[in-house]
XYZ file of C-alpha atoms in Angstrom:
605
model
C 120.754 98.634 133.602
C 121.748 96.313 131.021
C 120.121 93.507 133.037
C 116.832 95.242 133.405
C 116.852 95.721 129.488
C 117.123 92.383 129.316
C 114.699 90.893 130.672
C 112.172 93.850 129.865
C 112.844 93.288 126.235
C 111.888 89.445 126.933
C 109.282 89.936 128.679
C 108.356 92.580 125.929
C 108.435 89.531 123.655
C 106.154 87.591 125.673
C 103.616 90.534 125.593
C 103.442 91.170 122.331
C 103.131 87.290 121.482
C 100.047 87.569 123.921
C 98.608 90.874 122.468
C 98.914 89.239 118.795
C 96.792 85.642 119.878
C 94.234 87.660 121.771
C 93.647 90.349 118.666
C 90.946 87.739 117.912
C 88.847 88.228 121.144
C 89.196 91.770 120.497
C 88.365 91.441 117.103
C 85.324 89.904 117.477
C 83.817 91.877 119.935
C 83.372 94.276 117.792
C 82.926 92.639 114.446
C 80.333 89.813 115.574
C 78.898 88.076 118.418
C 81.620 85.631 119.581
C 81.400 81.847 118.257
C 79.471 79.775 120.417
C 80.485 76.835 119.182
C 83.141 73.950 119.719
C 85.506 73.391 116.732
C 85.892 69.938 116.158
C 89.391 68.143 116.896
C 89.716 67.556 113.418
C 89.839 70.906 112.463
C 92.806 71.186 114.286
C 94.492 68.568 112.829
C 93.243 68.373 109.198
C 92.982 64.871 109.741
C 88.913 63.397 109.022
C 86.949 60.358 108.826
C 84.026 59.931 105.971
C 81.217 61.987 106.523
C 82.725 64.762 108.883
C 81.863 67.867 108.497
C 84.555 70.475 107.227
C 83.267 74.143 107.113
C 83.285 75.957 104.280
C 84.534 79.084 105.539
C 83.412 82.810 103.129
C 85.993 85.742 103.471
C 85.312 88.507 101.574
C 84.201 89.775 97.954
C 85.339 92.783 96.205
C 86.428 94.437 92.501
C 89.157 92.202 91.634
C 90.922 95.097 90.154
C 90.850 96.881 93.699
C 92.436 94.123 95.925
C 92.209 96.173 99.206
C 88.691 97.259 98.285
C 87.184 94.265 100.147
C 83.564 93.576 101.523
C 82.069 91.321 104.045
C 80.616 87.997 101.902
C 77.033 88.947 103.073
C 77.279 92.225 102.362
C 75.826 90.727 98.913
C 72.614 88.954 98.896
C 73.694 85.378 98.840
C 72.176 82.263 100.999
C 72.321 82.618 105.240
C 73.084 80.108 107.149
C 70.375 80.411 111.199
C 73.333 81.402 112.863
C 76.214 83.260 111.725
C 79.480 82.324 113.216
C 82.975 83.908 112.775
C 86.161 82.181 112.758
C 88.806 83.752 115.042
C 90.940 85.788 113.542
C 95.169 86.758 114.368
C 95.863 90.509 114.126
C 97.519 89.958 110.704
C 94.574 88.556 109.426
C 92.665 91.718 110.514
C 95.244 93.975 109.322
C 94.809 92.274 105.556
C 90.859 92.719 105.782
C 89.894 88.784 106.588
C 86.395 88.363 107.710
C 85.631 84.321 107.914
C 82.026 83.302 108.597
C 80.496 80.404 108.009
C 78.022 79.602 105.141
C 75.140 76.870 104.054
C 77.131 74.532 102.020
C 76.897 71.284 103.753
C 80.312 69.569 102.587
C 81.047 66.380 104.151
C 84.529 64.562 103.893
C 84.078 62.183 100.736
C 80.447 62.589 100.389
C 79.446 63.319 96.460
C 76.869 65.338 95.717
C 74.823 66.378 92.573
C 72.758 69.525 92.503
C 71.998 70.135 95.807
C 70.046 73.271 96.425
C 71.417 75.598 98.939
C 68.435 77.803 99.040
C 66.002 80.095 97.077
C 66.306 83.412 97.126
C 63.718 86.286 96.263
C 65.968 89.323 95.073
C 64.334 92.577 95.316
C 65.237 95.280 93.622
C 67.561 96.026 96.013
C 69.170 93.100 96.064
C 69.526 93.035 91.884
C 70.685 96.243 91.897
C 73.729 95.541 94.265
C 74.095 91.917 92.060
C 74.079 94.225 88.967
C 77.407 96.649 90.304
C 79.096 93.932 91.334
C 79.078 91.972 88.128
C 79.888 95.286 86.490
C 82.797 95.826 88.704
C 84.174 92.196 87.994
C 83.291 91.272 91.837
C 85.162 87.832 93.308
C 84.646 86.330 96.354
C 87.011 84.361 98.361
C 86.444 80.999 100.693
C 88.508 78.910 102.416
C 87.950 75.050 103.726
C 90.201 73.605 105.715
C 92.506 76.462 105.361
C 92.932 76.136 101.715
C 91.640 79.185 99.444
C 89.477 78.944 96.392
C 88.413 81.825 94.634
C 85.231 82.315 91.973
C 83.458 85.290 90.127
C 79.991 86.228 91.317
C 78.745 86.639 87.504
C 79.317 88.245 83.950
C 78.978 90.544 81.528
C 77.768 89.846 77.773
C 78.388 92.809 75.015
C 75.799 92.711 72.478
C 76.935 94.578 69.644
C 74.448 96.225 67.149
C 75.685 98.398 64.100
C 75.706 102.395 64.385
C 74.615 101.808 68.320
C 76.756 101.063 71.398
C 76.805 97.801 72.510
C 74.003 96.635 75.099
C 75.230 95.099 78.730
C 73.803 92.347 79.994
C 74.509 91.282 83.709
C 74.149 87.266 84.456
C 74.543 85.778 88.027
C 76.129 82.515 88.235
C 73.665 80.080 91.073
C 75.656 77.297 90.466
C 79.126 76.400 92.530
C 80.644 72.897 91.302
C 83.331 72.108 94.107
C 85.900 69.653 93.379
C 88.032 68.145 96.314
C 91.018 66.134 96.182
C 92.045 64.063 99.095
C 94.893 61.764 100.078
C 94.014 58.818 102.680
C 92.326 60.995 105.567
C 93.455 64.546 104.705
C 92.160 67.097 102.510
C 94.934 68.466 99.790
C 93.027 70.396 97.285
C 90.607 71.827 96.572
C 89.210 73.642 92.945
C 85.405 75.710 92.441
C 83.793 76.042 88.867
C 80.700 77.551 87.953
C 78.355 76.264 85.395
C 77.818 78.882 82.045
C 74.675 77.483 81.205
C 73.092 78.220 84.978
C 72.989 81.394 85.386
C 70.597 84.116 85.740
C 69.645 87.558 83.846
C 69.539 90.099 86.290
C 69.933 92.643 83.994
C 66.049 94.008 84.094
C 63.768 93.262 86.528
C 62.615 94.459 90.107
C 61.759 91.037 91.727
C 63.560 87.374 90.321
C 63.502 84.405 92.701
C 66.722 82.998 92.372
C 67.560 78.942 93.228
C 71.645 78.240 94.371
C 72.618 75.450 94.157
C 76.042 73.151 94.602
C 78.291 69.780 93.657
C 80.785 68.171 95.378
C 82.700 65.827 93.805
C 85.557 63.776 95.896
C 88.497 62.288 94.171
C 91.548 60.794 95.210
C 95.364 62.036 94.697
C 99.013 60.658 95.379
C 100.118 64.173 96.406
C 100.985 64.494 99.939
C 99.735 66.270 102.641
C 102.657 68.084 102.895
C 103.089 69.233 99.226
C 99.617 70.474 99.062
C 100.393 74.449 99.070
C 102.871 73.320 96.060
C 99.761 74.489 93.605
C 99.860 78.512 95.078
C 103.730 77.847 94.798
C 103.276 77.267 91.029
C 100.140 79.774 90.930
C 102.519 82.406 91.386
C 102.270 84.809 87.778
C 106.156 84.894 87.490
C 107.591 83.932 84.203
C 106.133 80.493 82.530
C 110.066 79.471 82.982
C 111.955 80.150 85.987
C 115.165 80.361 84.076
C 113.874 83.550 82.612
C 113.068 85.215 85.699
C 116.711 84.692 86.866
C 118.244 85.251 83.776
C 116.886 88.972 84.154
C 118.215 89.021 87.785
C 121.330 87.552 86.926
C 121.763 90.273 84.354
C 120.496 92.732 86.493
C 123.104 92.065 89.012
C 126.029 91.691 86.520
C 125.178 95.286 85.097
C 124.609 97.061 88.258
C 128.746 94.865 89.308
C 129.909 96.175 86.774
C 129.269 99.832 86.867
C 130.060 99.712 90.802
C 133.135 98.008 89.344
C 133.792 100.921 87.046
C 133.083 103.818 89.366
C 135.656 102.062 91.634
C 138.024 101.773 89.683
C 137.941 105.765 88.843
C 137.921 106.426 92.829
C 140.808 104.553 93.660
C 142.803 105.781 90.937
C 141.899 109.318 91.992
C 142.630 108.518 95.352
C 145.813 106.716 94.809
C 146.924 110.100 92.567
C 145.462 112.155 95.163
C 147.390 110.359 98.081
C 150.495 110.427 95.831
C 150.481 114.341 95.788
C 149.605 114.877 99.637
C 152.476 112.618 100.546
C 155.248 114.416 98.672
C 158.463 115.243 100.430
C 157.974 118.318 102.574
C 160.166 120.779 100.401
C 157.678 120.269 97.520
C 154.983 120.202 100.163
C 156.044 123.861 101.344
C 155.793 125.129 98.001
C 152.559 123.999 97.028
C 149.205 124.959 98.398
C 147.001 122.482 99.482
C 143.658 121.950 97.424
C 140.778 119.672 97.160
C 139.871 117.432 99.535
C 142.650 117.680 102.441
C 141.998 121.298 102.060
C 139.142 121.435 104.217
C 140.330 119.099 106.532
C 139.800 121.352 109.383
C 136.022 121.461 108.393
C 134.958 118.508 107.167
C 133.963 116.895 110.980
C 132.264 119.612 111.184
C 128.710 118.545 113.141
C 125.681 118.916 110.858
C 122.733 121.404 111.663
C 119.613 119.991 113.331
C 121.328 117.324 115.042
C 118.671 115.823 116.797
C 116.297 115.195 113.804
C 119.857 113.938 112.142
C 120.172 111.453 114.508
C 116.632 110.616 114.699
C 116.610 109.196 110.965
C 119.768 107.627 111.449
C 118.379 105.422 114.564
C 115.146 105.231 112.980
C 116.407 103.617 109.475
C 118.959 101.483 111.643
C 116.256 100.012 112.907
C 114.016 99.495 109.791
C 117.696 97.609 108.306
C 117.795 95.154 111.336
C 114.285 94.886 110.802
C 113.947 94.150 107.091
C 116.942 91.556 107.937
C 114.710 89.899 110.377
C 111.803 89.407 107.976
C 114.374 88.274 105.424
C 115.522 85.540 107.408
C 111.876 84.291 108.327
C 111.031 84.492 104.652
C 114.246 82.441 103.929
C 113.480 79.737 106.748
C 109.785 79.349 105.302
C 107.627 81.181 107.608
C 105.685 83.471 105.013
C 104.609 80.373 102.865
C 101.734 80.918 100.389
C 98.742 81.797 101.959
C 99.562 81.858 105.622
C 96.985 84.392 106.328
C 98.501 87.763 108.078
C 101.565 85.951 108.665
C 103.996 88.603 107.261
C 102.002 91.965 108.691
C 102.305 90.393 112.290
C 106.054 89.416 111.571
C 106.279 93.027 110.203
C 104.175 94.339 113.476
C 106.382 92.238 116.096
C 109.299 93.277 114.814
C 108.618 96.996 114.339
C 107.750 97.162 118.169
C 110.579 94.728 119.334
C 113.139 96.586 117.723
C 112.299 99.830 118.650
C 115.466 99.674 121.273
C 117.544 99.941 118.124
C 116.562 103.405 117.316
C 116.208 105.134 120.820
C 120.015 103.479 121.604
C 121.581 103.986 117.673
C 119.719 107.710 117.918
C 121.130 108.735 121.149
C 124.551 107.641 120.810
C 124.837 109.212 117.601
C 123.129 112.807 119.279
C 125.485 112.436 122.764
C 128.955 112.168 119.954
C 127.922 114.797 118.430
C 127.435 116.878 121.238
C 123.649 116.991 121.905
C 122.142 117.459 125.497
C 118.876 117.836 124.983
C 118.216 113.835 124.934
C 114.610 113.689 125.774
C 113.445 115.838 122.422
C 115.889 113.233 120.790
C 114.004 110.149 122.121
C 110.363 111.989 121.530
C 111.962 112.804 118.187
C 112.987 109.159 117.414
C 109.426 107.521 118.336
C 107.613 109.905 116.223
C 109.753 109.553 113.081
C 108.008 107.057 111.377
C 104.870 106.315 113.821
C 103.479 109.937 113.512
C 103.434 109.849 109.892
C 101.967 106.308 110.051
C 99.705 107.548 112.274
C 98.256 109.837 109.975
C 98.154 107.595 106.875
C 96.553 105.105 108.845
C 93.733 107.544 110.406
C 93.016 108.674 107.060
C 92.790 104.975 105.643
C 90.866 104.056 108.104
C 88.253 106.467 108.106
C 87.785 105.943 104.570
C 87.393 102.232 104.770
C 84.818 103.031 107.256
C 82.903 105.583 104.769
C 83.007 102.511 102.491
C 81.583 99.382 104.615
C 84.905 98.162 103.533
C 86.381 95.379 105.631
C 89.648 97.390 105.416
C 88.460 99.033 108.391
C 90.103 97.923 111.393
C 87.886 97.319 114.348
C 88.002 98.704 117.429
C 89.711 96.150 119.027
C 92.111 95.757 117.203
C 93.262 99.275 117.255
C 93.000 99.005 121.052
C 95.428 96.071 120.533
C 97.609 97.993 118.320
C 97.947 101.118 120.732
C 98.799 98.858 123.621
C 101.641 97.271 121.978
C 102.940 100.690 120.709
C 101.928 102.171 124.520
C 103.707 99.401 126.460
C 106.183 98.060 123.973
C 107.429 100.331 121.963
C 107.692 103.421 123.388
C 109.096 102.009 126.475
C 111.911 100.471 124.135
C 112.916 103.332 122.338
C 113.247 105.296 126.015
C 115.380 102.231 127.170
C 117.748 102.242 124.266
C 117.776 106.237 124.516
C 118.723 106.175 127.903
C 121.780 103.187 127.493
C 122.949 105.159 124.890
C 122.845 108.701 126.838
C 124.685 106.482 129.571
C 127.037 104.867 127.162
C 130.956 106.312 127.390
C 131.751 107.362 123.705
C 133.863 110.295 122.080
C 133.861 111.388 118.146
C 137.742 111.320 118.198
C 137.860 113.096 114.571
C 140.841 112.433 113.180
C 141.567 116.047 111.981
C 140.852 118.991 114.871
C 138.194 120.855 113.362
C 138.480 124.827 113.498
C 136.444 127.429 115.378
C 135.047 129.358 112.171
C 133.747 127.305 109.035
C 135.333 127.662 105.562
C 133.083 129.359 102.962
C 132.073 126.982 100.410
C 132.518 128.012 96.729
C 129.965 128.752 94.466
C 129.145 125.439 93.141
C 127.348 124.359 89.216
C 123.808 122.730 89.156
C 124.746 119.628 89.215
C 126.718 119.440 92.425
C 123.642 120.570 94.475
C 121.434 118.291 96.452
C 118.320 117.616 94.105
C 120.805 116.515 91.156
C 123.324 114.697 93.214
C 120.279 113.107 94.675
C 119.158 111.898 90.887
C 122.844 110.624 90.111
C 122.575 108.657 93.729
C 119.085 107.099 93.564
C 119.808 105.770 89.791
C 122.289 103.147 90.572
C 120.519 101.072 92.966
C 116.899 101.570 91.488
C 118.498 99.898 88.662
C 119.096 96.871 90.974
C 115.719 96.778 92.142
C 113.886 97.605 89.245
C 112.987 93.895 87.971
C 111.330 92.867 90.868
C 109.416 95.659 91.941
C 107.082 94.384 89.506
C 106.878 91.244 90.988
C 106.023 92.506 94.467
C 104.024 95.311 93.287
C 101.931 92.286 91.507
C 102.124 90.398 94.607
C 101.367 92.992 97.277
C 98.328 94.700 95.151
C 97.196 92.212 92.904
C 96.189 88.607 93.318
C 99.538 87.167 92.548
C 102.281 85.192 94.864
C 105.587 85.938 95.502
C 107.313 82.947 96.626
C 111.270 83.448 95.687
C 112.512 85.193 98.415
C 116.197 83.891 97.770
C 116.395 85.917 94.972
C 114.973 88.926 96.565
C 117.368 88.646 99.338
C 120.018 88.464 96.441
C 118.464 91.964 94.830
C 118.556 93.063 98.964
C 122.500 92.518 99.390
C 123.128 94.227 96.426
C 120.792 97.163 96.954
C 122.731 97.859 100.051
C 126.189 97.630 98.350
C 125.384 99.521 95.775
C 123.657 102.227 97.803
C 127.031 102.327 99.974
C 129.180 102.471 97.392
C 127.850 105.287 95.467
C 126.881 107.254 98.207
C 130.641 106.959 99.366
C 131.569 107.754 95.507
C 129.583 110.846 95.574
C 131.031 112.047 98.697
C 134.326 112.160 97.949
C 133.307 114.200 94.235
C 131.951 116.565 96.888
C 134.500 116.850 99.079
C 137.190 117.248 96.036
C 135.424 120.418 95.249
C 136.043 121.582 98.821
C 132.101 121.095 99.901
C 132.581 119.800 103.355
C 128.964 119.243 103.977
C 128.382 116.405 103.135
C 126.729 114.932 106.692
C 123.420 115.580 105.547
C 123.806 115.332 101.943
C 124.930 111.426 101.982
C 121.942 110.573 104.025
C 119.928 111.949 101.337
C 121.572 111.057 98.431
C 121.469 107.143 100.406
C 117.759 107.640 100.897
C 116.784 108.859 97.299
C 116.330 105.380 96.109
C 113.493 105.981 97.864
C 112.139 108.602 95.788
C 112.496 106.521 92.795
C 110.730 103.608 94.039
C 107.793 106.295 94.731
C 107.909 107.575 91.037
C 107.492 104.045 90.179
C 104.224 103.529 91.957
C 102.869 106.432 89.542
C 104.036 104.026 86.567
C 102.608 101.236 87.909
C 99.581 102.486 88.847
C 99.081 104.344 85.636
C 100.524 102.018 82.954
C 100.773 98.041 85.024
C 97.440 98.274 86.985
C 93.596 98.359 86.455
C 93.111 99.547 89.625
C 90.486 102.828 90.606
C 88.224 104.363 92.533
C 88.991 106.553 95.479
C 89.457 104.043 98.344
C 91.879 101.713 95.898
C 93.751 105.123 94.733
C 93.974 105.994 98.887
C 95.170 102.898 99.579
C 97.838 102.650 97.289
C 99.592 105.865 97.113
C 99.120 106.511 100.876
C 100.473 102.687 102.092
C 103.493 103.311 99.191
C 104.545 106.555 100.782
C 104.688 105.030 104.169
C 107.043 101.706 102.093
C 109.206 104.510 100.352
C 109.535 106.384 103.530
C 110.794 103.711 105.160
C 113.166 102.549 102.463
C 114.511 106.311 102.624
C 115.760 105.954 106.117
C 116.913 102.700 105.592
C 119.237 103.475 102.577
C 119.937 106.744 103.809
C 121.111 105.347 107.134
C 123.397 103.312 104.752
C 124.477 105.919 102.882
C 125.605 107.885 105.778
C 127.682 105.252 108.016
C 129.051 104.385 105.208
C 130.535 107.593 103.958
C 131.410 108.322 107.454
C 133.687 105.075 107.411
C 135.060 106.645 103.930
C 135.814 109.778 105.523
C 137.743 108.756 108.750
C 139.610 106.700 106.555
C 141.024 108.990 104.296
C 141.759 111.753 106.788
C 143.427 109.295 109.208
């Protein structure tokens, strides 16, 4: 068995490698005719001779408030080239919304130019009017030539301000792109647009304008490297002008959240200590003295929780998020998610999901078999549907609005197809695997207390030592940790920033999951020293309910941080969050609860 595992989880690997290069053909089935033509050799390698042709590639345009509100580049009125052509695209690319097709602009390696007209254009009224909503709604687009990005505004908008009247809006439309391109020897190593105040177009009346576009290019030379030159979206990144601010505030993040960790164990190991002191007395003083507390419900405390099979469901299911999140961490650290490697991080994120879906069916069913489960299959159904069913549904949803909305959000068909296989024939198969070794696998509870036939009755308890509040007092702590660079990501993930320092995130990480152990284990004990002995359930949830916190932040940030709107936007971002904090909760609260379960076999031993 082991051996077949083996080499189905490698050849698992294999698949999925295969299933993520081929999303392209898929892709483009459905999206466009595929390319006919032959990319050149120097495409490949980035390395050109004067006069070759580099493409300028078009991606996508869209509200730069609303970065997953995203559009197809011709979905606006701007020059054709005879035949469009779209690049192939990896299934990460797809899942971020990429659309690359080719455009007019006729861009030769070291070749100046000076107002070359790209084409003329007769707007109808049509054509103004969709000109006219996107200037209103602050519309960018995005290119990209020879894999490097550039970004530019499709117009503006001029206030004219009269007394005792609202201000008039005027809509201009900027025709003129000034590209500027530096290169070192043979090799391309940035790249900057710019567009010209003084050309552009009133479109704000009118039914009918003929428009003429029109482009520079102007080549200049550069010591930088080849190798240094996504350095510039390094530095582009919207953290703190000085990066000895932004560590200073995770530095004293870190020392605050120590120190209270350092406080609140200080407390429990006196208590302990005083508490082992008076359980270890000599047996005459024993005899007279009734046992209370914690040790008085020793003979209930390894007491199996109800609903074990969902139990151990979100147990295997956040062990596997953990391992996963690891894995992401340590690509991050090694350099694989480097500015602006398109869809690199939603394939990692992809890959891994469906590669380490063994974790959960094997981490799930061991922990149902200890505890005395038999109904295994249920377990295993219950363990793949976890976190794909809801993520299922968010997705559908998303989806089908995207569609409603021409967005490019939409994921084609065949990519879907793509997606479904790899869940069909890699994932679920996994989870069954690991379900089945650990149904097979020889393991026993051995509790070290014998736990009685009838449970205790717990006493009537205040407020504050129920779930929702103990949940609070929990989710505090390591939010605090956290709490600095949410903003960070937030303003990476659904804005137009870059998040680059993933040492220091990894940092924040480590202690999250400290800090989420130790105060889980803190409040367990507090629980059991009021003689509540179930606390199985309740330390996965108090684990998890950082969770909830990050969730209520997304309400702050949305409301008070962001400029986002619009239904699609709002969609995206509360429905994708929910899935994030979802999975955070089963991480944490898988944390929380092997943690406390250490805690408790130790002091009962």
């Amino acid at each position: 068995m082991p051996r077949f595992a083996l080499a189905f989880w490698l050849t698992s690997v294999y698949f999925v490698a295969s299933c993520v290069q081929s999303t392209q053909a898929a892709t483009h089935s459905w999206v466009a005719p595929p390319s006919t033509g032959r990319y050149l050799l120097a495409e490949s390698d980035h390395k050109y001779e004067v006069h070759d042709v580099i493409k300028l590639y078009a991606n996508k345009v869209g509200p730069f408030s609303n970065p997953s509100e995203t559009y197809q580049y011709y979905n606006l009125p701007f020059c054709t080239p005879k035949d469009k052509e779209y690049k192939p695209e990896g299934l990460g690319e797809v899942l971020e919304g990429d659309r690359l097709v080719n455009t007019p602009y006729d861009i030769k390696f070291r070749v100046d130019k000076e107002n070359e007209l790209l084409c003329s254009r007769d707007l109808t009224a049509k054509d103004l009017q969709k000109f006219r909503k996107a200037v209103k709604k602050d519309y960018y687009f995005q290119m990209f030539y020879d894999d490097l990005p550039i970004w530019g505004f499709i117009g503006k908008v001029e206030k004219i301000l009269r007394t005792g009247e609202k201000p008039d809006l005027k809509f201009f439309l900027f025709t003129h792109i000034h590209f500027e391109v530096l290169y070192n020897n043979n090799r391309v190593v940035e790249i900057n647009i710019s567009t010209d105040p003084a050309r552009t177009v009133d479109i704000t009346e009118g039914d009918n304008i003929i428009v003429d576009y029109t482009y520079s290019v102007k080549w200049k030379s550069t010591p930088t490297p080849y190798e240094k030159r996504m350095d510039k979206y390094s530095k582009y990144s919207f953290l703190p002008q000085h990066l000895e601010i932004h560590w200073f505030s995770i530095i004293n993040s870190c020392v605050t959240v120590l120190l209270l960790t350092g406080f609140l164990a200080t407390i429990l190991m006196r208590v302990l200590k005083k508490d082992f002191v008076k359980y270890t007395r000599d047996d005459e003083a024993a005899a007279e003295e009734e046992e209370t507390g914690w040790k008085y419900i020793h003979g209930d405390v390894f007491r199996f929780p109800p609903q074990l099979s969902l139990f151990s469901a979100c147990v295997g299911t956040g062990s596997q998020i953990l391992v996963m999140a690891i894995a992401i961490f340590m690509l991050a650290l090694v350099g694989v998610f480097y500015p602006y490697n398109r869809g690199a991080l939603l394939s990692a994120c992809v890959v891994l999901y469906a590669l380490t879906a063994g974790i959960a069916g094997y981490v799930s069913a061991v922990q149902y078999k200890t505890m005395g489960g038999t109904n295994w299959v249920r377990n295993v159904l219950l363990t793949v549907a976890l976190f794909c069913g809801p993520m299922l549904i968010c997705f559908s949803f998303l989806n089908t609005v995207a569609i409603a909305y021409h967005s490019t959000a939409a994921l084609p068909f065949g990519t879907i197809c793509v997606i479904f296989v790899i869940w069909a024939l890699i994932t679920f198969p996994l989870t069954v695997l690991g379900g089945i070794a650990g149904k097979n696998k020889q393991v026993n509870f051995d509790a070290p207390c014998r736990t009685t036939n009838y449970p205790r009755e717990v006493p009537e308890l205040p407020w504050y030592r129920h779930t929702p509040a103990q949940m609070v007092m929990a989710g505090f702590l390591p939010f605090s940790a956290i709490y600095i660079e949410l903003y960070y990501i937030f303003a990476s993930v659904w804005g137009h920033k870059v998040y680059t320092i993933y040492s220091i995130l990894f940092i924040v990480f480590i202690i999250l999951i400290i800090v989420t152990a130790f105060i889980t284990i803190a409040l367990t004990y507090f629980q059991l020293a009021v003689e509540d002995h179930r606390w199985w359930w309740r330390s996965f949830m108090c684990g998890g309910s950082t969770g909830l916190f990050v969730f209520g932040y997304c309400f702050y940030y949305y409301l008070a941080r962001a400029d986002m709107s619009g239904f699609m936007q709002t969609s995206f971002f509360f429905c994708y969050m929910f899935m994030v904090c979802y999975a955070f909760f089963l991480m944490l609260g898988a944390v929380g609860y092997r943690s406390s379960l250490s805690f408790v076999r130790h002091i009962y031993k």
